[in-house]
Amino acid sequence: AVLRRAASGGQGQGQGQGQGQELGQGPGSARVEPSLLRFLVCPLSKRPLRYEEATNELINEELGIAYPIIDGIPNMIPEAARTTQKKPPAEDSKQP
């Protein structure tokens, strides 16, 4: 997995400082630019994504996955996505 570090102007050289923010889990996580949302689609399904402000993620309801937004930049790498509680339809309907 690729982890992008936020440009901090030379700060953050201490070990372990700011790691929670780099992962998009701290209060320093910037939300994505609203005008950008209409252009973003899931790299797997090519469908539009829904922005969830509470978790600062882009949600694909159809596949049941959520992409994190790190320092205002959506991490659209499929391996970086987490599964949501809702299961995708493909898993619900198993064919014999």
CSV table of N, CA and C in Angstrom, one decimal:
chain,number,residue,atom,x,y,z
A,1,ALA,N,0.8,-1.2,0.0
A,1,ALA,CA,0.0,0.0,0.0
A,1,ALA,C,0.9,1.2,0.0
A,2,VAL,N,0.4,2.3,-0.6
A,2,VAL,CA,1.2,3.5,-0.7
A,2,VAL,C,0.6,4.5,0.3
A,3,LEU,N,1.5,5.1,1.0
A,3,LEU,CA,1.0,6.1,2.0
A,3,LEU,C,1.6,7.4,1.6
A,4,ARG,N,0.8,8.4,1.4
A,4,ARG,CA,1.2,9.7,1.0
A,4,ARG,C,1.3,10.5,2.3
A,5,ARG,N,2.4,11.2,2.5
A,5,ARG,CA,2.6,12.0,3.7
A,5,ARG,C,2.2,13.5,3.3
A,6,ALA,N,1.6,14.1,4.2
A,6,ALA,CA,1.2,15.5,3.9
A,6,ALA,C,2.4,16.4,3.9
A,7,ALA,N,2.5,17.4,3.0
A,7,ALA,CA,3.6,18.3,2.9
A,7,ALA,C,3.4,19.2,4.2
A,8,SER,N,4.5,19.2,5.0
A,8,SER,CA,4.4,19.9,6.2
A,8,SER,C,5.5,21.0,6.3
A,9,GLY,N,6.1,21.3,5.3
A,9,GLY,CA,7.1,22.4,5.3
A,9,GLY,C,8.3,22.1,6.2
A,10,GLY,N,8.7,20.8,6.3
A,10,GLY,CA,9.9,20.5,7.1
A,10,GLY,C,9.5,20.1,8.5
A,11,GLN,N,8.3,20.3,8.9
A,11,GLN,CA,7.8,19.9,10.2
A,11,GLN,C,7.5,18.4,10.3
A,12,GLY,N,7.3,17.8,11.5
A,12,GLY,CA,6.9,16.4,11.6
A,12,GLY,C,8.0,15.5,11.4
A,13,GLN,N,9.3,15.9,11.7
A,13,GLN,CA,10.4,15.0,11.5
A,13,GLN,C,10.6,14.1,12.7
A,14,GLY,N,9.9,14.4,13.8
A,14,GLY,CA,10.0,13.5,15.0
A,14,GLY,C,9.3,12.2,14.7
A,15,GLN,N,9.8,11.1,15.3
A,15,GLN,CA,9.2,9.8,15.1
A,15,GLN,C,7.8,9.7,15.7
A,16,GLY,N,6.9,9.3,14.9
A,16,GLY,CA,5.5,9.0,15.3
A,16,GLY,C,4.6,10.2,15.5
A,17,GLN,N,5.1,11.4,15.2
A,17,GLN,CA,4.2,12.5,15.4
A,17,GLN,C,3.3,12.7,14.2
A,18,GLY,N,2.1,12.9,14.4
A,18,GLY,CA,1.1,13.2,13.3
A,18,GLY,C,0.7,12.0,12.5
A,19,GLN,N,1.0,10.8,12.9
A,19,GLN,CA,0.6,9.6,12.1
A,19,GLN,C,-0.9,9.5,12.1
A,20,GLY,N,-1.6,9.8,13.1
A,20,GLY,CA,-3.1,9.6,13.1
A,20,GLY,C,-3.7,10.6,12.0
A,21,GLN,N,-3.1,11.8,11.9
A,21,GLN,CA,-3.6,12.7,10.9
A,21,GLN,C,-3.3,12.2,9.5
A,22,GLU,N,-2.1,11.6,9.3
A,22,GLU,CA,-1.7,11.1,8.0
A,22,GLU,C,-2.7,10.1,7.5
A,23,LEU,N,-3.3,9.3,8.4
A,23,LEU,CA,-4.2,8.2,8.0
A,23,LEU,C,-5.6,8.7,7.9
A,24,GLY,N,-5.8,10.0,8.1
A,24,GLY,CA,-7.2,10.6,7.9
A,24,GLY,C,-8.1,10.3,9.1
A,25,GLN,N,-7.4,10.1,10.3
A,25,GLN,CA,-8.2,9.7,11.5
A,25,GLN,C,-8.2,10.9,12.5
A,26,GLY,N,-7.4,11.9,12.3
A,26,GLY,CA,-7.3,12.9,13.3
A,26,GLY,C,-8.2,14.1,12.9
A,27,PRO,N,-8.2,15.1,13.8
A,27,PRO,CA,-9.0,16.3,13.5
A,27,PRO,C,-8.4,17.2,12.4
A,28,GLY,N,-7.2,16.9,12.0
A,28,GLY,CA,-6.5,17.6,11.0
A,28,GLY,C,-6.9,17.2,9.6
A,29,SER,N,-7.7,16.1,9.5
A,29,SER,CA,-8.1,15.6,8.2
A,29,SER,C,-9.0,16.6,7.5
A,30,ALA,N,-8.5,17.1,6.3
A,30,ALA,CA,-9.3,18.0,5.5
A,30,ALA,C,-10.3,17.3,4.7
A,31,ARG,N,-11.5,17.9,4.5
A,31,ARG,CA,-12.5,17.3,3.7
A,31,ARG,C,-12.2,17.6,2.2
A,32,VAL,N,-12.8,16.8,1.4
A,32,VAL,CA,-12.6,16.9,-0.1
A,32,VAL,C,-13.3,18.2,-0.6
A,33,GLU,N,-12.7,18.8,-1.6
A,33,GLU,CA,-13.3,20.0,-2.2
A,33,GLU,C,-14.7,19.6,-2.8
A,34,PRO,N,-15.8,20.2,-2.4
A,34,PRO,CA,-17.1,19.8,-2.9
A,34,PRO,C,-17.3,19.9,-4.4
A,35,SER,N,-16.6,20.8,-5.1
A,35,SER,CA,-16.7,20.8,-6.6
A,35,SER,C,-16.0,19.6,-7.2
A,36,LEU,N,-15.1,19.0,-6.5
A,36,LEU,CA,-14.5,17.8,-7.0
A,36,LEU,C,-15.3,16.5,-7.0
A,37,LEU,N,-16.3,16.5,-6.1
A,37,LEU,CA,-17.1,15.3,-5.9
A,37,LEU,C,-17.9,14.9,-7.1
A,38,ARG,N,-18.3,15.8,-7.9
A,38,ARG,CA,-19.1,15.4,-9.1
A,38,ARG,C,-18.3,14.7,-10.2
A,39,PHE,N,-17.0,14.8,-10.1
A,39,PHE,CA,-16.1,14.2,-11.0
A,39,PHE,C,-15.5,12.9,-10.6
A,40,LEU,N,-15.6,12.6,-9.3
A,40,LEU,CA,-15.0,11.3,-8.8
A,40,LEU,C,-16.0,10.2,-8.9
A,41,VAL,N,-15.4,9.1,-9.4
A,41,VAL,CA,-16.2,7.8,-9.5
A,41,VAL,C,-15.3,6.7,-8.9
A,42,CYS,N,-16.0,5.6,-8.6
A,42,CYS,CA,-15.3,4.5,-8.0
A,42,CYS,C,-14.4,3.8,-9.1
A,43,PRO,N,-13.2,3.6,-8.8
A,43,PRO,CA,-12.3,2.9,-9.8
A,43,PRO,C,-12.7,1.5,-10.2
A,44,LEU,N,-13.5,0.9,-9.4
A,44,LEU,CA,-13.9,-0.5,-9.6
A,44,LEU,C,-15.2,-0.6,-10.4
A,45,SER,N,-16.2,0.2,-10.0
A,45,SER,CA,-17.5,0.1,-10.7
A,45,SER,C,-17.8,1.3,-11.7
A,46,LYS,N,-17.0,2.3,-11.6
A,46,LYS,CA,-17.1,3.5,-12.4
A,46,LYS,C,-18.4,4.2,-12.2
A,47,ARG,N,-18.9,4.1,-11.0
A,47,ARG,CA,-20.2,4.7,-10.5
A,47,ARG,C,-19.8,5.9,-9.6
A,48,PRO,N,-20.7,6.9,-9.5
A,48,PRO,CA,-20.5,8.0,-8.6
A,48,PRO,C,-20.4,7.6,-7.2
A,49,LEU,N,-19.7,8.4,-6.4
A,49,LEU,CA,-19.5,8.1,-5.0
A,49,LEU,C,-20.3,9.1,-4.1
A,50,ARG,N,-20.7,8.7,-2.9
A,50,ARG,CA,-21.4,9.6,-2.0
A,50,ARG,C,-20.4,10.0,-0.9
A,51,TYR,N,-20.3,11.3,-0.6
A,51,TYR,CA,-19.5,11.8,0.5
A,51,TYR,C,-20.2,11.6,1.8
A,52,GLU,N,-19.5,11.0,2.8
A,52,GLU,CA,-20.0,10.8,4.1
A,52,GLU,C,-19.1,11.7,5.0
A,53,GLU,N,-19.8,12.8,5.5
A,53,GLU,CA,-19.1,13.8,6.2
A,53,GLU,C,-18.6,13.3,7.6
A,54,ALA,N,-19.5,12.5,8.2
A,54,ALA,CA,-19.2,12.0,9.6
A,54,ALA,C,-17.9,11.2,9.6
A,55,THR,N,-17.6,10.4,8.6
A,55,THR,CA,-16.4,9.6,8.5
A,55,THR,C,-15.3,10.1,7.6
A,56,ASN,N,-15.6,11.2,6.8
A,56,ASN,CA,-14.8,11.8,5.8
A,56,ASN,C,-14.3,10.7,4.8
A,57,GLU,N,-15.3,10.0,4.2
A,57,GLU,CA,-15.0,9.0,3.3
A,57,GLU,C,-15.9,9.1,2.1
A,58,LEU,N,-15.5,8.5,1.0
A,58,LEU,CA,-16.3,8.4,-0.2
A,58,LEU,C,-16.9,7.0,-0.3
A,59,ILE,N,-18.2,6.9,-0.3
A,59,ILE,CA,-18.9,5.6,-0.2
A,59,ILE,C,-19.4,5.1,-1.5
A,60,ASN,N,-19.2,3.8,-1.8
A,60,ASN,CA,-19.8,3.2,-2.9
A,60,ASN,C,-20.8,2.2,-2.3
A,61,GLU,N,-22.1,2.6,-2.4
A,61,GLU,CA,-23.2,1.8,-1.8
A,61,GLU,C,-23.3,0.5,-2.5
A,62,GLU,N,-23.1,0.5,-3.8
A,62,GLU,CA,-23.3,-0.7,-4.6
A,62,GLU,C,-22.4,-1.8,-4.2
A,63,LEU,N,-21.1,-1.5,-4.0
A,63,LEU,CA,-20.1,-2.5,-3.7
A,63,LEU,C,-19.9,-2.6,-2.2
A,64,GLY,N,-20.4,-1.7,-1.4
A,64,GLY,CA,-20.3,-1.7,0.1
A,64,GLY,C,-18.9,-1.4,0.5
A,65,ILE,N,-18.2,-0.4,-0.1
A,65,ILE,CA,-16.9,0.0,0.3
A,65,ILE,C,-16.8,1.5,0.5
A,66,ALA,N,-15.8,1.9,1.3
A,66,ALA,CA,-15.6,3.3,1.6
A,66,ALA,C,-14.1,3.6,1.4
A,67,TYR,N,-13.9,4.7,0.6
A,67,TYR,CA,-12.5,5.2,0.3
A,67,TYR,C,-12.2,6.3,1.3
A,68,PRO,N,-11.0,6.3,2.0
A,68,PRO,CA,-10.7,7.4,2.9
A,68,PRO,C,-10.3,8.6,2.2
A,69,ILE,N,-10.5,9.8,2.9
A,69,ILE,CA,-10.0,11.0,2.4
A,69,ILE,C,-8.9,11.5,3.3
A,70,ILE,N,-7.7,11.6,2.8
A,70,ILE,CA,-6.5,11.9,3.6
A,70,ILE,C,-6.0,13.3,3.3
A,71,ASP,N,-6.1,14.2,4.2
A,71,ASP,CA,-5.6,15.6,4.0
A,71,ASP,C,-6.3,16.2,2.8
A,72,GLY,N,-7.6,15.9,2.6
A,72,GLY,CA,-8.3,16.5,1.5
A,72,GLY,C,-8.2,15.8,0.2
A,73,ILE,N,-7.4,14.7,0.2
A,73,ILE,CA,-7.1,14.0,-1.1
A,73,ILE,C,-7.8,12.6,-1.0
A,74,PRO,N,-8.7,12.3,-1.8
A,74,PRO,CA,-9.3,10.9,-1.8
A,74,PRO,C,-8.3,9.8,-2.1
A,75,ASN,N,-8.2,8.8,-1.3
A,75,ASN,CA,-7.4,7.7,-1.6
A,75,ASN,C,-8.2,6.6,-2.3
A,76,MET,N,-8.1,6.6,-3.6
A,76,MET,CA,-9.0,5.8,-4.5
A,76,MET,C,-8.4,4.5,-4.8
A,77,ILE,N,-7.4,4.1,-4.1
A,77,ILE,CA,-6.7,2.8,-4.4
A,77,ILE,C,-7.7,1.7,-3.7
A,78,PRO,N,-8.1,0.7,-4.5
A,78,PRO,CA,-9.1,-0.2,-4.0
A,78,PRO,C,-8.6,-1.0,-2.8
A,79,GLU,N,-7.3,-1.2,-2.6
A,79,GLU,CA,-6.8,-1.9,-1.4
A,79,GLU,C,-6.9,-1.0,-0.2
A,80,ALA,N,-7.0,0.3,-0.4
A,80,ALA,CA,-7.1,1.2,0.8
A,80,ALA,C,-8.5,1.3,1.2
A,81,ALA,N,-9.5,0.9,0.5
A,81,ALA,CA,-10.9,1.0,0.8
A,81,ALA,C,-11.2,0.0,1.9
A,82,ARG,N,-12.2,0.4,2.8
A,82,ARG,CA,-12.7,-0.5,3.8
A,82,ARG,C,-14.1,-1.0,3.4
A,83,THR,N,-14.5,-2.1,3.9
A,83,THR,CA,-15.8,-2.6,3.7
A,83,THR,C,-16.8,-1.9,4.7
A,84,THR,N,-17.9,-1.6,4.2
A,84,THR,CA,-18.9,-1.0,5.0
A,84,THR,C,-19.8,-2.1,5.6
A,85,GLN,N,-20.7,-1.8,6.5
A,85,GLN,CA,-21.5,-2.8,7.1
A,85,GLN,C,-22.5,-3.5,6.1
A,86,LYS,N,-22.9,-2.7,5.1
A,86,LYS,CA,-23.8,-3.2,4.1
A,86,LYS,C,-23.0,-4.1,3.1
A,87,LYS,N,-23.5,-5.3,2.9
A,87,LYS,CA,-22.8,-6.2,2.0
A,87,LYS,C,-23.2,-6.0,0.6
A,88,PRO,N,-22.3,-6.1,-0.4
A,88,PRO,CA,-22.7,-5.9,-1.8
A,88,PRO,C,-23.7,-7.0,-2.2
A,89,PRO,N,-24.5,-6.6,-3.2
A,89,PRO,CA,-25.5,-7.6,-3.7
A,89,PRO,C,-25.0,-8.9,-4.2
A,90,ALA,N,-23.8,-8.9,-4.8
A,90,ALA,CA,-23.2,-10.1,-5.4
A,90,ALA,C,-23.0,-11.2,-4.3
A,91,GLU,N,-22.7,-10.7,-3.0
A,91,GLU,CA,-22.5,-11.7,-2.0
A,91,GLU,C,-23.8,-12.2,-1.4
A,92,ASP,N,-24.8,-11.4,-1.5
A,92,ASP,CA,-26.1,-11.7,-0.9
A,92,ASP,C,-26.8,-12.8,-1.7
A,93,SER,N,-26.7,-12.8,-3.0
A,93,SER,CA,-27.4,-13.7,-3.9
A,93,SER,C,-26.4,-14.7,-4.4
A,94,LYS,N,-26.3,-15.8,-3.8
A,94,LYS,CA,-25.4,-16.9,-4.3
A,94,LYS,C,-26.1,-17.8,-5.2
A,95,GLN,N,-25.5,-18.1,-6.3
A,95,GLN,CA,-26.1,-19.0,-7.3
A,95,GLN,C,-25.7,-20.4,-7.1
A,96,PRO,N,-26.6,-21.4,-7.3
A,96,PRO,CA,-26.2,-22.8,-7.0
A,96,PRO,C,-25.3,-23.3,-8.1
